[in-house]
Amino acid sequence: DGGITQSPKYLFRKEGQNVTLSCEQNLNHDAMYWYRQDPGQGLRLIYYSQIVNDFQKGDIAEGYSVSREKKESFPLTVTSAQKNPTAFYLCASSLAGGPNEQFFGPGTRLTVL
Amino acid sequence: AQKVTQAQTEISVVEKEDVTLDCVYETRDTTYYLFWYKQPPSGELVFLIRRNSFDEQNEISGRYSWNFQKSTSSFNFTITASQVVDSAVYFCALSERETSGSRLTFGEGTQLTVNP
């Protein structure tokens, strides 16, 4: 089955630690995205990548970093510089160009203690 | 800058009622695309529809229908004869054509609860 996987579903970390969220897709999509969702709010774009080895900052990139070494993978690192990292993180992918429909993963709920 | 407003934070209806979710957008671009997504309790967003700015024809898909009006910058979503399974958060989103590719700006979402 084609789709997007995110792991883990729930993640707990101590304050001050970096943490990496995984996102993998087998849809053969060129573009991938990371969003953050806070309770009662819409999705806000953190980073996106339209092609391997290239990515752009979204609206709230501070305190986050990404890499895009493979087409299938777009991991997100939440660094200790992120002031309020507790949130629900969603990864998505789409065909290149666009605007095209984005397909979403199941999300990772990160809680920083 | 582009912006999407979903003024209805929460809506509660009884099963079989019709319900309309409002979406108002702002953009300077003449070519843009509008989307609706559904987020059930599981958390994963599900695509419902995409509309481009040149196509104002209303669309119907089963119990779902969409009303796009450029004159009022609105793209409203109606569910006819609602069902409990329709309970979810619904997001309206906007993408401008230019260099943003598929980059989306989301509204804050409307939590729809359908009671039996």
mmCIF file of C-alpha atoms in Angstrom:
data_model
loop_
_atom_site.group_PDB
_atom_site.id
_atom_site.type_symbol
_atom_site.label_atom_id
_atom_site.label_comp_id
_atom_site.label_asym_id
_atom_site.label_seq_id
_atom_site.Cartn_x
_atom_site.Cartn_y
_atom_site.Cartn_z
ATOM 1 C CA ASP A 1 0.000 0.000 0.000
ATOM 2 C CA GLY A 2 1.294 3.448 -0.897
ATOM 3 C CA GLY A 3 1.332 6.068 1.767
ATOM 4 C CA ILE A 4 3.203 8.095 4.327
ATOM 5 C CA THR A 5 4.507 6.733 7.594
ATOM 6 C CA GLN A 6 5.529 8.741 10.594
ATOM 7 C CA SER A 7 7.185 7.311 13.619
ATOM 8 C CA PRO A 8 6.769 7.202 16.471
ATOM 9 C CA LYS A 9 3.124 8.128 17.061
ATOM 10 C CA TYR A 10 3.886 9.453 20.547
ATOM 11 C CA LEU A 11 7.221 10.856 21.650
ATOM 12 C CA PHE A 12 8.345 12.171 25.000
ATOM 13 C CA ARG A 13 11.545 14.114 25.554
ATOM 14 C CA LYS A 14 13.159 16.092 28.281
ATOM 15 C CA GLU A 15 13.571 19.795 27.867
ATOM 16 C CA GLY A 16 16.868 20.705 26.222
ATOM 17 C CA GLN A 17 17.168 17.535 24.153
ATOM 18 C CA ASN A 18 17.096 17.435 20.397
ATOM 19 C CA VAL A 19 14.651 14.962 18.877
ATOM 20 C CA THR A 20 14.190 13.709 15.310
ATOM 21 C CA LEU A 21 10.807 12.831 13.834
ATOM 22 C CA SER A 22 10.727 10.370 10.985
ATOM 23 C CA CYS A 23 8.712 10.725 7.780
ATOM 24 C CA GLU A 24 8.826 8.217 4.921
ATOM 25 C CA GLN A 25 6.720 8.050 1.759
ATOM 26 C CA ASN A 26 6.461 5.462 -1.021
ATOM 27 C CA LEU A 27 4.210 7.520 -3.290
ATOM 28 C CA ASN A 28 7.121 8.602 -5.490
ATOM 29 C CA HIS A 29 6.347 12.227 -4.670
ATOM 30 C CA ASP A 30 9.013 14.869 -5.174
ATOM 31 C CA ALA A 31 7.627 17.373 -2.674
ATOM 32 C CA MET A 32 7.429 16.872 1.082
ATOM 33 C CA TYR A 33 6.270 19.102 3.933
ATOM 34 C CA TRP A 34 6.295 19.402 7.710
ATOM 35 C CA TYR A 35 3.479 21.077 9.605
ATOM 36 C CA ARG A 36 2.913 21.829 13.238
ATOM 37 C CA GLN A 37 -0.567 21.758 14.774
ATOM 38 C CA ASP A 38 -1.377 23.198 18.197
ATOM 39 C CA PRO A 39 -4.701 22.555 19.993
ATOM 40 C CA GLY A 40 -7.552 24.435 18.374
ATOM 41 C CA GLN A 41 -5.339 25.822 15.661
ATOM 42 C CA GLY A 42 -4.722 25.186 12.022
ATOM 43 C CA LEU A 43 -1.600 23.731 10.507
ATOM 44 C CA ARG A 44 1.474 25.908 10.215
ATOM 45 C CA LEU A 45 4.240 25.127 7.736
ATOM 46 C CA ILE A 46 7.679 24.475 9.232
ATOM 47 C CA TYR A 47 9.762 23.377 6.236
ATOM 48 C CA TYR A 48 9.140 22.040 2.773
ATOM 49 C CA SER A 49 11.195 20.399 0.072
ATOM 50 C CA GLN A 50 10.362 20.246 -3.611
ATOM 51 C CA ILE A 51 13.303 18.112 -4.641
ATOM 52 C CA VAL A 52 16.059 16.011 -3.113
ATOM 53 C CA ASN A 53 18.893 17.990 -1.487
ATOM 54 C CA ASP A 54 16.850 21.176 -1.429
ATOM 55 C CA PHE A 55 14.432 22.598 1.122
ATOM 56 C CA GLN A 56 12.918 25.936 2.136
ATOM 57 C CA LYS A 57 11.822 27.470 5.395
ATOM 58 C CA GLY A 58 8.131 27.771 6.045
ATOM 59 C CA ASP A 59 6.392 30.180 8.365
ATOM 60 C CA ILE A 60 7.758 28.840 11.670
ATOM 61 C CA ALA A 61 11.186 27.323 10.898
ATOM 62 C CA GLU A 62 13.033 28.711 13.933
ATOM 63 C CA GLY A 63 14.209 25.948 16.235
ATOM 64 C CA TYR A 64 13.760 23.218 13.618
ATOM 65 C CA SER A 65 16.032 21.623 11.020
ATOM 66 C CA VAL A 66 15.476 19.167 8.170
ATOM 67 C CA SER A 67 17.376 17.147 5.598
ATOM 68 C CA ARG A 68 16.348 15.650 2.284
ATOM 69 C CA GLU A 69 19.004 13.170 1.232
ATOM 70 C CA LYS A 70 16.561 10.691 -0.274
ATOM 71 C CA LYS A 71 13.344 11.202 -2.175
ATOM 72 C CA GLU A 72 11.449 8.964 0.218
ATOM 73 C CA SER A 73 12.580 10.536 3.473
ATOM 74 C CA PHE A 74 12.245 13.958 5.080
ATOM 75 C CA PRO A 75 13.214 13.836 8.777
ATOM 76 C CA LEU A 76 12.528 16.781 11.061
ATOM 77 C CA THR A 77 14.755 17.627 14.028
ATOM 78 C CA VAL A 78 13.262 19.643 16.842
ATOM 79 C CA THR A 79 16.206 21.354 18.489
ATOM 80 C CA SER A 80 16.600 22.697 22.000
ATOM 81 C CA ALA A 81 16.276 26.184 20.500
ATOM 82 C CA GLN A 82 12.575 25.616 19.845
ATOM 83 C CA LYS A 83 10.854 27.469 22.705
ATOM 84 C CA ASN A 84 7.633 25.505 22.835
ATOM 85 C CA PRO A 85 8.064 22.188 21.027
ATOM 86 C CA THR A 86 5.096 20.293 22.490
ATOM 87 C CA ALA A 87 2.685 19.865 19.564
ATOM 88 C CA PHE A 88 1.279 17.503 16.950
ATOM 89 C CA TYR A 89 3.557 17.213 13.909
ATOM 90 C CA LEU A 90 2.245 16.223 10.503
ATOM 91 C CA CYS A 91 4.257 15.247 7.458
ATOM 92 C CA ALA A 92 2.827 15.442 3.943
ATOM 93 C CA SER A 93 3.891 14.829 0.367
ATOM 94 C CA SER A 94 2.669 15.787 -3.082
ATOM 95 C CA LEU A 95 3.569 15.666 -6.739
ATOM 96 C CA ALA A 96 5.972 18.350 -7.890
ATOM 97 C CA GLY A 97 4.792 21.625 -9.374
ATOM 98 C CA GLY A 98 1.270 22.276 -8.373
ATOM 99 C CA PRO A 99 -0.531 23.254 -6.359
ATOM 100 C CA ASN A 100 -1.346 19.609 -5.914
ATOM 101 C CA GLU A 101 -3.215 17.612 -3.360
ATOM 102 C CA GLN A 102 -1.085 16.831 -0.336
ATOM 103 C CA PHE A 103 -1.187 13.402 1.252
ATOM 104 C CA PHE A 104 -0.695 13.338 5.000
ATOM 105 C CA GLY A 105 0.843 10.905 7.422
ATOM 106 C CA PRO A 106 -0.763 9.925 10.745
ATOM 107 C CA GLY A 107 1.270 12.445 12.724
ATOM 108 C CA THR A 108 3.598 12.374 15.730
ATOM 109 C CA ARG A 109 2.533 13.861 19.038
ATOM 110 C CA LEU A 110 5.606 15.279 20.751
ATOM 111 C CA THR A 111 5.538 16.111 24.433
ATOM 112 C CA VAL A 112 8.484 17.826 26.043
ATOM 113 C CA LEU A 113 8.618 17.361 29.797
ATOM 114 C CA ALA B 1 -0.162 37.946 2.130
ATOM 115 C CA GLN B 2 -2.602 35.111 1.858
ATOM 116 C CA LYS B 3 -4.982 34.282 4.674
ATOM 117 C CA VAL B 4 -7.809 31.841 5.324
ATOM 118 C CA THR B 5 -10.508 32.477 7.914
ATOM 119 C CA GLN B 6 -12.879 29.878 9.289
ATOM 120 C CA ALA B 7 -14.973 31.880 11.694
ATOM 121 C CA GLN B 8 -16.888 28.896 13.069
ATOM 122 C CA THR B 9 -14.717 27.283 15.703
ATOM 123 C CA GLU B 10 -17.225 24.592 16.654
ATOM 124 C CA ILE B 11 -20.528 23.425 15.242
ATOM 125 C CA SER B 12 -22.821 20.847 16.792
ATOM 126 C CA VAL B 13 -25.754 19.318 14.913
ATOM 127 C CA VAL B 14 -28.078 16.387 15.227
ATOM 128 C CA GLU B 15 -27.788 13.563 12.747
ATOM 129 C CA LYS B 16 -29.574 14.133 9.416
ATOM 130 C CA GLU B 17 -29.353 17.902 9.710
ATOM 131 C CA ASP B 18 -27.648 19.837 6.919
ATOM 132 C CA VAL B 19 -24.616 21.872 7.955
ATOM 133 C CA THR B 20 -22.524 24.500 6.183
ATOM 134 C CA LEU B 21 -18.921 25.257 7.053
ATOM 135 C CA ASP B 22 -17.752 28.716 6.071
ATOM 136 C CA CYS B 23 -14.401 29.647 4.558
ATOM 137 C CA VAL B 24 -13.271 33.141 3.590
ATOM 138 C CA TYR B 25 -9.902 33.752 1.983
ATOM 139 C CA GLU B 26 -7.607 36.639 1.106
ATOM 140 C CA THR B 27 -5.090 36.646 -1.705
ATOM 141 C CA ARG B 28 -3.526 39.129 -4.110
ATOM 142 C CA ASP B 29 -2.959 36.503 -6.748
ATOM 143 C CA THR B 30 -5.400 36.113 -9.620
ATOM 144 C CA THR B 31 -4.617 32.425 -9.920
ATOM 145 C CA TYR B 32 -5.011 30.374 -6.792
ATOM 146 C CA TYR B 33 -6.352 27.101 -5.514
ATOM 147 C CA LEU B 34 -8.641 26.273 -2.641
ATOM 148 C CA PHE B 35 -8.801 23.018 -0.730
ATOM 149 C CA TRP B 36 -10.864 21.330 1.935
ATOM 150 C CA TYR B 37 -9.431 18.660 4.217
ATOM 151 C CA LYS B 38 -11.050 16.529 6.904
ATOM 152 C CA GLN B 39 -9.207 15.567 10.100
ATOM 153 C CA PRO B 40 -10.953 12.729 11.958
ATOM 154 C CA PRO B 41 -10.030 11.937 15.565
ATOM 155 C CA SER B 42 -7.202 9.694 14.340
ATOM 156 C CA GLY B 43 -5.361 12.874 13.305
ATOM 157 C CA GLU B 44 -4.517 12.162 9.680
ATOM 158 C CA LEU B 45 -5.813 14.765 7.226
ATOM 159 C CA VAL B 46 -7.926 13.508 4.354
ATOM 160 C CA PHE B 47 -8.209 15.463 1.116
ATOM 161 C CA LEU B 48 -11.772 16.331 0.056
ATOM 162 C CA ILE B 49 -11.588 18.780 -2.842
ATOM 163 C CA ARG B 50 -9.387 21.180 -4.819
ATOM 164 C CA ARG B 51 -10.750 24.132 -6.765
ATOM 165 C CA ASN B 52 -8.910 26.637 -8.961
ATOM 166 C CA SER B 53 -9.798 30.300 -9.131
ATOM 167 C CA PHE B 54 -11.057 30.084 -12.702
ATOM 168 C CA ASP B 55 -13.700 27.503 -11.985
ATOM 169 C CA GLU B 56 -16.612 28.907 -10.011
ATOM 170 C CA GLN B 57 -18.915 26.042 -10.798
ATOM 171 C CA ASN B 58 -20.348 24.488 -7.676
ATOM 172 C CA GLU B 59 -19.465 20.874 -7.062
ATOM 173 C CA ILE B 60 -21.413 18.038 -5.530
ATOM 174 C CA SER B 61 -20.008 14.721 -4.390
ATOM 175 C CA GLY B 62 -22.555 12.536 -2.682
ATOM 176 C CA ARG B 63 -23.650 14.312 0.484
ATOM 177 C CA TYR B 64 -20.910 16.923 0.114
ATOM 178 C CA SER B 65 -21.202 20.117 -1.884
ATOM 179 C CA TRP B 66 -19.048 23.195 -2.284
ATOM 180 C CA ASN B 67 -20.047 26.751 -3.137
ATOM 181 C CA PHE B 68 -17.245 28.915 -4.542
ATOM 182 C CA GLN B 69 -17.975 32.634 -4.873
ATOM 183 C CA LYS B 70 -15.107 34.886 -5.960
ATOM 184 C CA SER B 71 -17.231 38.001 -5.417
ATOM 185 C CA THR B 72 -17.260 37.326 -1.684
ATOM 186 C CA SER B 73 -13.940 35.389 -1.529
ATOM 187 C CA SER B 74 -15.716 32.435 -0.026
ATOM 188 C CA PHE B 75 -15.520 28.683 -0.511
ATOM 189 C CA ASN B 76 -18.180 27.141 1.693
ATOM 190 C CA PHE B 77 -18.711 23.446 2.326
ATOM 191 C CA THR B 78 -22.107 21.869 2.951
ATOM 192 C CA ILE B 79 -22.811 18.408 4.289
ATOM 193 C CA THR B 80 -26.333 17.225 3.578
ATOM 194 C CA ALA B 81 -28.049 14.770 5.918
ATOM 195 C CA SER B 82 -25.100 14.694 8.296
ATOM 196 C CA GLN B 83 -23.983 11.458 9.912
ATOM 197 C CA VAL B 84 -22.062 10.692 13.087
ATOM 198 C CA VAL B 85 -19.070 9.648 10.961
ATOM 199 C CA ASP B 86 -18.866 13.215 9.666
ATOM 200 C CA SER B 87 -17.661 14.337 13.088
ATOM 201 C CA ALA B 88 -14.192 15.755 12.549
ATOM 202 C CA VAL B 89 -12.229 18.953 12.203
ATOM 203 C CA TYR B 90 -12.532 20.451 8.735
ATOM 204 C CA PHE B 91 -9.846 22.705 7.283
ATOM 205 C CA CYS B 92 -10.023 25.077 4.381
ATOM 206 C CA ALA B 93 -6.686 25.901 2.717
ATOM 207 C CA LEU B 94 -5.346 28.202 0.023
ATOM 208 C CA SER B 95 -2.407 27.922 -2.347
ATOM 209 C CA GLU B 96 -1.209 30.694 -4.626
ATOM 210 C CA ARG B 97 0.116 29.786 -8.022
ATOM 211 C CA GLU B 98 3.338 31.675 -8.254
ATOM 212 C CA THR B 99 6.475 30.222 -6.719
ATOM 213 C CA SER B 100 4.852 28.457 -3.831
ATOM 214 C CA GLY B 101 4.245 25.186 -5.622
ATOM 215 C CA SER B 102 1.903 23.220 -3.418
ATOM 216 C CA ARG B 103 2.543 25.302 -0.305
ATOM 217 C CA LEU B 104 -0.743 25.628 1.606
ATOM 218 C CA THR B 105 -2.066 28.211 4.037
ATOM 219 C CA PHE B 106 -4.638 26.663 6.343
ATOM 220 C CA GLY B 107 -7.531 28.167 8.230
ATOM 221 C CA GLU B 108 -7.876 27.370 11.928
ATOM 222 C CA GLY B 109 -10.423 24.671 11.308
ATOM 223 C CA THR B 110 -14.026 24.006 12.298
ATOM 224 C CA GLN B 111 -14.776 21.219 14.760
ATOM 225 C CA LEU B 112 -17.981 19.531 13.616
ATOM 226 C CA THR B 113 -19.810 17.267 16.031
ATOM 227 C CA VAL B 114 -22.752 15.254 14.746
ATOM 228 C CA ASN B 115 -24.842 13.831 17.553
ATOM 229 C CA PRO B 116 -27.038 10.750 17.121
#
